[in-house]
XYZ file of C-alpha atoms in Angstrom:
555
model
C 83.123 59.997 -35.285
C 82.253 63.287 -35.686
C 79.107 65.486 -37.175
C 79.699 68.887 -39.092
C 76.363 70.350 -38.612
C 77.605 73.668 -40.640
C 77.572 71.836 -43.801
C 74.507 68.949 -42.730
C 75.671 66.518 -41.043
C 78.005 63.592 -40.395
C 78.322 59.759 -39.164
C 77.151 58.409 -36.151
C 78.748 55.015 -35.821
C 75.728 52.268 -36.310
C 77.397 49.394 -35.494
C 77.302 47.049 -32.444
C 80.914 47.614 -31.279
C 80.602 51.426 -30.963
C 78.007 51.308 -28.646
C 77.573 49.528 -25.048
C 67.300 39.932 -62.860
C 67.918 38.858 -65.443
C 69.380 41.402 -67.931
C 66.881 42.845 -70.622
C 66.955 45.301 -73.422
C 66.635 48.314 -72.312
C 63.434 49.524 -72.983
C 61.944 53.407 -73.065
C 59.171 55.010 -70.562
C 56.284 55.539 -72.793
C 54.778 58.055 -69.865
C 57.947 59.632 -70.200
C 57.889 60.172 -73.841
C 54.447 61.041 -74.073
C 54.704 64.641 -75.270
C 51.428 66.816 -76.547
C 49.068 68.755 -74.678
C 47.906 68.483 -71.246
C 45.656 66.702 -70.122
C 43.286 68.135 -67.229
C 41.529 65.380 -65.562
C 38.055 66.490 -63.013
C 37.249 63.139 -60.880
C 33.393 63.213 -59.858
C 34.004 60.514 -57.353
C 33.158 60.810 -54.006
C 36.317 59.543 -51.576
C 35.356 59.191 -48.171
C 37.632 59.265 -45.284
C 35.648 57.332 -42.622
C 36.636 54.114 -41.394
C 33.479 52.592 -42.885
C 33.656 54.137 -46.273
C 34.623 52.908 -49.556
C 33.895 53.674 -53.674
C 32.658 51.425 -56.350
C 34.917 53.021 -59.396
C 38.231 50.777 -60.125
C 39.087 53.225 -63.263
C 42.494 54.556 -63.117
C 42.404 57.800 -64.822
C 44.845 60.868 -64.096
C 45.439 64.095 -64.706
C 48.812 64.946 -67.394
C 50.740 67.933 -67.813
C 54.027 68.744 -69.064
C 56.856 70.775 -67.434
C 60.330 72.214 -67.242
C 63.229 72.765 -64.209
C 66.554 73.503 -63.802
C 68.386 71.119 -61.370
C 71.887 71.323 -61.139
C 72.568 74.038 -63.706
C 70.445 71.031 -66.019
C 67.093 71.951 -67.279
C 64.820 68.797 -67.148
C 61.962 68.339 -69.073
C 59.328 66.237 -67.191
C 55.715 64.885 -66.900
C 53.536 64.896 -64.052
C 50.940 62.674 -63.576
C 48.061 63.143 -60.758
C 45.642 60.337 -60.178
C 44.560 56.921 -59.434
C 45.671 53.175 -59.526
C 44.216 50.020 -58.269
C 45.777 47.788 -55.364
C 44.383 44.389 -55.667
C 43.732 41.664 -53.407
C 46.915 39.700 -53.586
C 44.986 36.077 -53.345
C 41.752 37.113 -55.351
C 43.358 39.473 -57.853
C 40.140 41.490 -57.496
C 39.833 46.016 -56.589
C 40.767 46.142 -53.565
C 41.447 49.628 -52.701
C 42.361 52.948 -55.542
C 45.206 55.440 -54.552
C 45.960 59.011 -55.653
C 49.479 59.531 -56.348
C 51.550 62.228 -57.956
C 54.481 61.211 -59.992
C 56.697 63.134 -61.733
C 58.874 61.329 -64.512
C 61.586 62.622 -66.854
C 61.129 62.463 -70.118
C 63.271 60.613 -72.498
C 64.655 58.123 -69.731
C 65.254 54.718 -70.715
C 63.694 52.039 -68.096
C 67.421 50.057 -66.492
C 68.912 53.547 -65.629
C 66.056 55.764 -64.289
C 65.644 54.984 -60.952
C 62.087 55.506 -59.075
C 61.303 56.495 -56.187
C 58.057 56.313 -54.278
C 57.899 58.846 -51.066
C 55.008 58.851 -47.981
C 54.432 60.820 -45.159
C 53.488 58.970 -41.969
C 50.988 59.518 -39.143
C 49.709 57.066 -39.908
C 46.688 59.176 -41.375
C 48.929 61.356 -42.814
C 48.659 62.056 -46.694
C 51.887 62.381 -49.064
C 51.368 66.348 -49.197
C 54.105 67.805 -46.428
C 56.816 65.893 -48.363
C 55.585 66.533 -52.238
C 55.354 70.508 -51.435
C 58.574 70.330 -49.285
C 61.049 68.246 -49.796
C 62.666 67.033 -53.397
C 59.669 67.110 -55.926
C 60.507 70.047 -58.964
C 58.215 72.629 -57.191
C 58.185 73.279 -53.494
C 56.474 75.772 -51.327
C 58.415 78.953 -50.271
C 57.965 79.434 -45.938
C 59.522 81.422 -43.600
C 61.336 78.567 -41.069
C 61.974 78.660 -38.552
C 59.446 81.644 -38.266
C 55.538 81.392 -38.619
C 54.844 81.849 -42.887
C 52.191 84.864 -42.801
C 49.320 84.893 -44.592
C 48.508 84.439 -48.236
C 49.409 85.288 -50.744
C 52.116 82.964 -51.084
C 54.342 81.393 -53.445
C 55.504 78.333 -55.053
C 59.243 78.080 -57.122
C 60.777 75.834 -59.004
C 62.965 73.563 -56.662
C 66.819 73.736 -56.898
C 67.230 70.930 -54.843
C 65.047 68.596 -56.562
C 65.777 64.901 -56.391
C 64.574 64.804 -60.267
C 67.760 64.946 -61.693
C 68.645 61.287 -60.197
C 65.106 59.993 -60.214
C 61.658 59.932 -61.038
C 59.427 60.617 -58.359
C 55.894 59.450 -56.777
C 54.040 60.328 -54.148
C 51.899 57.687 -53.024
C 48.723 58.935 -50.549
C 47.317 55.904 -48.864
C 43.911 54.555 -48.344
C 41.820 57.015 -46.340
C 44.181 59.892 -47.140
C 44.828 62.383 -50.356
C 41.793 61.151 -52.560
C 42.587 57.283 -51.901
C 39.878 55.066 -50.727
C 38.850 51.405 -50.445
C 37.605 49.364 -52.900
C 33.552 48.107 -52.259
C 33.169 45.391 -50.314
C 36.512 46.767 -48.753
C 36.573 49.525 -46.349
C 38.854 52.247 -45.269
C 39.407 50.938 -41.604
C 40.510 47.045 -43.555
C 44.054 48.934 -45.006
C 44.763 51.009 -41.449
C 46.914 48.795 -39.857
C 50.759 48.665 -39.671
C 50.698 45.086 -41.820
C 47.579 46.084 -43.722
C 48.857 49.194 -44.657
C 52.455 47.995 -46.122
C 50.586 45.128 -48.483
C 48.094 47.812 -49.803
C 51.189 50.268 -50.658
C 53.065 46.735 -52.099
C 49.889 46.390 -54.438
C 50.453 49.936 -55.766
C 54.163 49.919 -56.257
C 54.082 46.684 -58.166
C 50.913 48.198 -60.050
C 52.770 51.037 -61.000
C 55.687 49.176 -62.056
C 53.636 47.061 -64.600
C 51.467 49.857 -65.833
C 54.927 52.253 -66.125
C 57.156 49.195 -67.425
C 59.603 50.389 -64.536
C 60.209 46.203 -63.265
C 64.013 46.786 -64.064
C 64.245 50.358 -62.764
C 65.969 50.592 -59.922
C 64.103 51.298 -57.120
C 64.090 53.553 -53.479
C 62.068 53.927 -50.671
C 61.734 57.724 -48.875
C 59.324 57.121 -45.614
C 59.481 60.195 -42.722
C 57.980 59.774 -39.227
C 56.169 56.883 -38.629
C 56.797 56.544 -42.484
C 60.148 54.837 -41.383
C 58.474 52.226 -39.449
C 56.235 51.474 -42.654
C 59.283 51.583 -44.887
C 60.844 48.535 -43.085
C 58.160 46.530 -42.863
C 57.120 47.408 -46.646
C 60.725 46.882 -47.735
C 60.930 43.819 -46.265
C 57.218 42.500 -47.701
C 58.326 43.646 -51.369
C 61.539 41.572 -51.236
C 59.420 38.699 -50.221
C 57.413 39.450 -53.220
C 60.058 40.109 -55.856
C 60.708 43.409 -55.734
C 64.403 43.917 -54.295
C 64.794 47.496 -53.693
C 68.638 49.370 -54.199
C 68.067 51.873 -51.727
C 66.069 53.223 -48.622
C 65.765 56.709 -47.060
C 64.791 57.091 -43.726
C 63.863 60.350 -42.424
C 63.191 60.997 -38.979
C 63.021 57.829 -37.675
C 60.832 55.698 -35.271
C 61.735 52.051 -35.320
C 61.048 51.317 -31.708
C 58.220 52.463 -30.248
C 59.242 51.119 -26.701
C 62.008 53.894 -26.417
C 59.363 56.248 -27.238
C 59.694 59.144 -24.049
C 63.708 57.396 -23.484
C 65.263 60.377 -21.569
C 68.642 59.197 -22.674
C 67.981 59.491 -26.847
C 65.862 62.601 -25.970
C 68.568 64.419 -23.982
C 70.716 65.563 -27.359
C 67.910 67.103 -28.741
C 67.231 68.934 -25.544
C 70.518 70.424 -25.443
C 70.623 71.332 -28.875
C 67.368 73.283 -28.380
C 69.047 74.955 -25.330
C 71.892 75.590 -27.851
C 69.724 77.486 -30.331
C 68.175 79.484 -28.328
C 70.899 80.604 -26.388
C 70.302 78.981 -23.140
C 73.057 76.893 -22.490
C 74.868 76.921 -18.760
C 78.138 76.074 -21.027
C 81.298 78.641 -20.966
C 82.160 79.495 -24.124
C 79.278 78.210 -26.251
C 80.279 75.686 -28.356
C 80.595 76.847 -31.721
C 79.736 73.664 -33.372
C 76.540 71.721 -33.005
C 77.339 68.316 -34.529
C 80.709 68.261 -32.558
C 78.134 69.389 -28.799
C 75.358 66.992 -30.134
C 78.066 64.540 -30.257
C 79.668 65.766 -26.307
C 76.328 64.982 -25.118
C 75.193 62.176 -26.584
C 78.542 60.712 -24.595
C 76.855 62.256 -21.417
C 73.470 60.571 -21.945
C 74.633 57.115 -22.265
C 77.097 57.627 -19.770
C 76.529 59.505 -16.799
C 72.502 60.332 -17.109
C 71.674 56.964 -17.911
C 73.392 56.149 -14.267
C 71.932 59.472 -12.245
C 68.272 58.246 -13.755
C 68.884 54.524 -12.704
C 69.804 55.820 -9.225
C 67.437 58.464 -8.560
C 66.476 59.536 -6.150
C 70.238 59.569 -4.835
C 72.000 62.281 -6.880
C 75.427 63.125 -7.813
C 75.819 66.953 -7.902
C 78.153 67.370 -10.281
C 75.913 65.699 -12.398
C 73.001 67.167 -12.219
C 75.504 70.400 -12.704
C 76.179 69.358 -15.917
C 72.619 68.283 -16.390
C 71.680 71.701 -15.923
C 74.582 73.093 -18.099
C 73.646 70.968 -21.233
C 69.635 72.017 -20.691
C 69.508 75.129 -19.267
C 66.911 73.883 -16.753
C 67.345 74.479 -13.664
C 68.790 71.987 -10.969
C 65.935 72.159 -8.900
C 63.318 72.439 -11.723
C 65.244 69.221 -12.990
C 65.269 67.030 -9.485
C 61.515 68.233 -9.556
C 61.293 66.174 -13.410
C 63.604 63.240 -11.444
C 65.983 64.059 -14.085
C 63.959 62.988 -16.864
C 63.994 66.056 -19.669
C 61.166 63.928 -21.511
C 58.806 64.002 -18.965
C 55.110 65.297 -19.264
C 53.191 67.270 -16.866
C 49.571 65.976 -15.647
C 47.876 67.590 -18.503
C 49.990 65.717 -21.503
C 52.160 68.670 -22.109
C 56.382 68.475 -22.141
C 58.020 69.944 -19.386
C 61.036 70.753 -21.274
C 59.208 72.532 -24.213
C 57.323 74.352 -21.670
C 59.938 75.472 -19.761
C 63.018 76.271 -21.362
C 61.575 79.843 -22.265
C 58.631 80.322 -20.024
C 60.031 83.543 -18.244
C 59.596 85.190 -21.871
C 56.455 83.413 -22.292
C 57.061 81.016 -25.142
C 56.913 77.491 -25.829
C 58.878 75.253 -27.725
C 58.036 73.317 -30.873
C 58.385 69.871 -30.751
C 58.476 69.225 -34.203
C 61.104 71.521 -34.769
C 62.852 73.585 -31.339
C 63.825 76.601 -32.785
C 60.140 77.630 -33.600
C 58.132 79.106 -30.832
C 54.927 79.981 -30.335
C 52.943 81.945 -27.463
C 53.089 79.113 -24.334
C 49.161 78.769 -24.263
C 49.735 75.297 -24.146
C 50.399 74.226 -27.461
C 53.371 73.066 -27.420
C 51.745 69.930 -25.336
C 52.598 65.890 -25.398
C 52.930 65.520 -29.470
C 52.626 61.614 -29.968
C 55.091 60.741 -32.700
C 52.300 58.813 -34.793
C 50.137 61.547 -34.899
C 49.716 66.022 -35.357
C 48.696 68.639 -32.847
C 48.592 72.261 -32.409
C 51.953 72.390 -32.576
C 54.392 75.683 -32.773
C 56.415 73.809 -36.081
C 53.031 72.909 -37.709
C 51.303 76.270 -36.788
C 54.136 77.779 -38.783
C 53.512 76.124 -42.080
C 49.947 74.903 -42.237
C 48.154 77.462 -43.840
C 50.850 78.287 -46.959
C 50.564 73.996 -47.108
C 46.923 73.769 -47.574
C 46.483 76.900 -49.744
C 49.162 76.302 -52.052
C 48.462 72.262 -52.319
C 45.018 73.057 -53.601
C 46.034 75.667 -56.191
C 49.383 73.562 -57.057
C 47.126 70.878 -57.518
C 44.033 72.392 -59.722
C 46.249 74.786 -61.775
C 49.325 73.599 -62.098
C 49.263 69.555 -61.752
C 45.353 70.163 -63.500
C 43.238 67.703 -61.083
C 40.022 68.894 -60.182
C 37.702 66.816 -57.948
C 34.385 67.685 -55.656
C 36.133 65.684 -53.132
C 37.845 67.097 -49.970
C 41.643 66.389 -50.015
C 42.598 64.825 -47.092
C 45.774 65.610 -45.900
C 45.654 64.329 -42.254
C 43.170 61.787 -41.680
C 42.576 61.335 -37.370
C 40.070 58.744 -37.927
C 42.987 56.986 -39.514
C 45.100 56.917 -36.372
C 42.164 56.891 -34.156
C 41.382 53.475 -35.731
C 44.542 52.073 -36.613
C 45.639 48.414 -35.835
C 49.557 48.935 -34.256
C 49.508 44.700 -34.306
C 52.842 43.689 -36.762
C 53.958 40.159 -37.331
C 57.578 40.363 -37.967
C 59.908 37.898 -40.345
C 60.207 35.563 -37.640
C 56.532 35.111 -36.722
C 56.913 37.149 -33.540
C 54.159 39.882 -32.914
C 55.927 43.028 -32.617
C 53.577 45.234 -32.736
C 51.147 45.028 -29.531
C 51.859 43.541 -26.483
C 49.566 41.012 -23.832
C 48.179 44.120 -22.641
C 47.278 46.175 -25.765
C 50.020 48.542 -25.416
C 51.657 50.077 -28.836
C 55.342 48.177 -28.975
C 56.020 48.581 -32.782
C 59.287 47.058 -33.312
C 60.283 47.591 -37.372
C 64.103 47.699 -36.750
C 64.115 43.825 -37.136
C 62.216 43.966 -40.547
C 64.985 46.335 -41.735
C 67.471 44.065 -40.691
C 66.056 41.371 -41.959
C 65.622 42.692 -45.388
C 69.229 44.104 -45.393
C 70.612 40.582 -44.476
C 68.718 39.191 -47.740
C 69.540 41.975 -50.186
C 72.888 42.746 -49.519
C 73.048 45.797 -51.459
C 70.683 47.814 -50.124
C 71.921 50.640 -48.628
C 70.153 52.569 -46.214
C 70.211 56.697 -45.047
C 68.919 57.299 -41.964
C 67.896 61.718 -42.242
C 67.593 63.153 -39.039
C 66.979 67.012 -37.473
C 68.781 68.012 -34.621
C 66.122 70.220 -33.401
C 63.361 66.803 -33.618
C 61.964 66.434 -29.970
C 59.431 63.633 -31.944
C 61.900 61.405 -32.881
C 65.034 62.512 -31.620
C 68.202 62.143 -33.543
C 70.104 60.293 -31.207
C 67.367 57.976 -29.913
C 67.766 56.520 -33.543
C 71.342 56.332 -33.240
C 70.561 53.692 -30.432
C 67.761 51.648 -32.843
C 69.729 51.261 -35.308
C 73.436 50.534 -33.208
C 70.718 47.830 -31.507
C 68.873 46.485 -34.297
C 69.686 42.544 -34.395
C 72.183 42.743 -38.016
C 75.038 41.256 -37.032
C 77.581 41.219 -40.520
C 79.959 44.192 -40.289
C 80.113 44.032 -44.156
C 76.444 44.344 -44.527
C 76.097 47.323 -42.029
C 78.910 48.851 -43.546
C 75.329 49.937 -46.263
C 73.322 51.705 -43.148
C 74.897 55.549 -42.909
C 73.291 58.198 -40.443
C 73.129 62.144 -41.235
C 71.798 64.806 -39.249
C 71.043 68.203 -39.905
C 70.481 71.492 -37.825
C 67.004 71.242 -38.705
C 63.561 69.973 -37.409
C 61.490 66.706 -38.030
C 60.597 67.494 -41.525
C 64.489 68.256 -42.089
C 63.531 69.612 -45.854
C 61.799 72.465 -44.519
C 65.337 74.173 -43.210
C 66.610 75.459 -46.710
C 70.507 75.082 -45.444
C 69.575 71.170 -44.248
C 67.659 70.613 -47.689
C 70.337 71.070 -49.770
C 72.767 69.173 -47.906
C 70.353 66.031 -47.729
C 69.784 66.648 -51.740
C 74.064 66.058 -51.501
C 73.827 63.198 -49.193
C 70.867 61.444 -51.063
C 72.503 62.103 -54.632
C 75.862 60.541 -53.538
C 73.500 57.412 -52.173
C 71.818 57.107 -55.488
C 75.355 58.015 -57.854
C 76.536 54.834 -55.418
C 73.854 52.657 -56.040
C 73.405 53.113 -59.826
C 77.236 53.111 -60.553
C 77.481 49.636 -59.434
C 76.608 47.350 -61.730
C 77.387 44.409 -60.157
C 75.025 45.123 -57.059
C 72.778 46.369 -59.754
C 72.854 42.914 -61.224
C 72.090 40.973 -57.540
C 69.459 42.834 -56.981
C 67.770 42.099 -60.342
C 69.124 38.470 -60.026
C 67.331 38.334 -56.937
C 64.168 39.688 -58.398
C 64.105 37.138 -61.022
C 64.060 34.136 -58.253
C 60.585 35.343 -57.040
C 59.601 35.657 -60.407
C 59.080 39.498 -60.607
């Protein structure tokens, strides 16, 4: 196994032993061949983003304009569409809550080859707006990472990278975030929930489907952050519905919210941060991350995992190489007892705040190579939620800004409403309980504590739709979710068939949680992702499963 972080990535083994539709004419997009003038769309309805608010309008109106990219050396002509559907009540068939989305479609496409794919953000609270403006849509922000973007003005450009030339896009905001709201009697806080949340986004995708006569597209999940944790449980929830998806993209992963603060996943990310910056008690410095990542990652399962089980009693020579993989310290690190996760009293990281406090500065934790003045920012960054972070400090401002005028200008929606992009009275509020596919609550335990499981949903899911394959996208430099602490999920996840994990693949990236940001690590998860989707579409007999096993539930 080996990972070549110079050009994005590699393979971490994922499986147990390496670790202790019926056929239809095809029929045409009429969104996508819906040519003319734009059509500017202002929205006079008030969206709310408390937990008690809701709005009485079920229209679904949008904004339509008409575009053109070059992808590939291929110039695309597309549509974007900006606005609203409505998620019913599954029993009652009655509003239940309307959600903003952005979708961008080619035009010209016939319905059984496009694919579609619908993209989120996590939080949960978060809105859809980090990943439209940075990752794969045909326009993307322009920032400075790792360094802090300065000021306006700043600039949009057409993507290069864009995902458009294998699918058609949509970014789905849900309830509470964006401009999405409940649905009167319905309110905001009834959809924020781990179980709640994955039926409301069900509700839109098979809305969309039907309104978009996409049923026989194929289709993909792309979740990030706690994003991940609602893609399994949502992919799993669709196939029970009748919508069998072909693939799922999982970037920056938490699937197990019980390893959360695990010292031993953490530990390659720590050293990789010490890497970057230079820091490293290693003679000579290892010229190649993926192949180091991969040197300690043997370390942290090995010989940490032991020195933490038997601290206080300490082996020198490994807290030596301890030291030499973190450049901490040996007495700073007995101090931690060996734990390079740990938090000080006042919720901040001991690691992040330490690594390069002699030059004042403070890690980020979303992404280590960005730094910011150690005034205690760079503090305990819960992996559901924001914070005054170095990585986010870098790229908020040219986010909000250009979202706004990207949004009004370009994409030509106009609304009196406040866009909201993170919502805290989402997470503040939000219900962590999770019933999984075997009845089991995995989601809060006796004593109210947060022990999100999703792994086994994934599993599940892959088990009953053979063909699903799976990308796990993850940043070297991601002290939220760490890279390797993933690697252990998903080598520990309870799928047992060697043929059927032979569809899960792991890359990683010398980049930070949102791994799209790093311009080098884009474009090399644009290669990994369009090989995943060539895969996937080129096979026509898994195309045909899948679609069989759509037709069982009826979709």
């Amino acid at each position: 196994m080996s990972i070549d972080s110079a050009s994005g990535g590699g393979d971490y083994p994922l499986h147990h032993g390496d670790h202790n539709s019926h056929s239809v004419p095809p029929t045409v997009n009429p969104v996508a061949l819906s040519h003319g003038r734009d059509q500017p769309f202002f929205d006079p309805v008030a969206y709310g983003n408390g937990p008690d608010d809701s709005v009485t309008d079920t229209t679904e109106t949008a904004a339509v304009t008409h575009h053109t990219v070059v992808v590939g050396g291929r110039r695309i002509a597309y549509t974007a569409t900006a606005g609203h559907l409505v998620a019913v009540d599954p029993s009652s068939s009655q509003p239940a809550a309307k959600l903003f989305y952005v979708a961008f479609t080619e035009d010209g496409q016939t319905e059984a080859t496009r694919p579609v794919t619908f993209f989120y953000n996590g939080g949960p609270g978060s809105s859809s707006v980090f990943v439209l403006l940075g990752s794969f849509a045909p326009r993307r922000i322009r920032t400075s990472m790792p360094g802090f973007t300065p000021p306006a003005p700043y600039a949009m450009e057409d993507n290069p990278d864009s995902l458009l030339d294998r699918s058609d896009l949509v970014f789905v905001n849900p309830v509470g975030t964006g401009y999405s709201a409940a649905i009167a009697p319905h309110r905001n806080r009834d959809f924020w929930g781990v179980d709640q949340d994955a039926d409301s986004l069900k509700q839109f995708i098979k809305r969309y489907l039907t309104k978009n006569n996409r049923w026989n597209s194929p289709k993909y999940l792309f979740g990030e952050s706690y994003g991940t944790a609602r893609s399994c449980v949502l992919a799993y929830r669709l196939h029970e519905d009748g919508v069998d998806l072909n693939g799922v993209t999982l970037q920056s992963s938490i699937l197990d919210y019980r390893q959360a603060g695990n010292p031993v996943g953490a530990l390659p990310t720590a050293a990789a941060d010490a890497w970057y910056h230079k820091r490293l008690g290693v003679a000579p410095t290892p010229a190649d991350l993926g192949a180091f990542a991969e040197e300690v990652a043997q370390f942290a399962r090995t010989d940490y995992l032991d020195a933490l089980r038997k601290f206080p009693q300490t082996d020198q020579a490994v807290v030596t190489k301890l030291s030499d993989y973190t450049g901490i310290d040996a007495t700073t690190l007995l101090s931690w007892s060996l734990d390079v996760a740990a938090y000080d009293n006042q919720g901040r990281s001991l690691f992040l705040t330490t690594l390069l406090r002699a030059r004042g500065l403070a890690l980020g934790a979303y992404d280590g190579r960005v730094t910011g003045v150690e005034t205690g920012i760079a503090g305990k960054i819960d992996p559901n939620s924001g914070g005054n972070d170095p990585t986010m400090t870098a790229v908020t401002g040219v986010y909000t800004a250009m979202w706004n005028s990207y949004l009004n200008e370009d994409l030509k929606f106009t609304s009196n409403s406040a866009f909201t992009d993170l919502n805290d009275q989402a997470f503040a509020n939000w219900d962590f309980h999770h019933t999984d596919p075997t009845g089991a609550q995995m989601g809060v335990d006796a004593k109210g504590n947060v022990i999100l499981y999703t792994a086994g949903d994934l599993a599940a899911v892959m088990a009953l739709n053979v063909d699903l394959k799976v990308l796990s996208a993850n940043g070297f430099y991601d002290f939220v979710t760490p890279f390797y602490q993933t690697v252990l999920d998903l080598q520990q996840m309870p799928l047992e068939d060697a043929k059927v994990r032979q569809n899960l693949s792991a890359r990683f990236y010398p980049s930070g949680h949102m791994v799209y940001l790093d311009g080098g690590s884009r474009t090399a998860l644009k290669h990994d992702l369009a090989a995943m989707y060539d895969a996937t579409v080129a096979d026509s007999s898994a195309r045909m499963r899948i679609r069989a096993l759509q037709a069982k539930k009826g979709g």
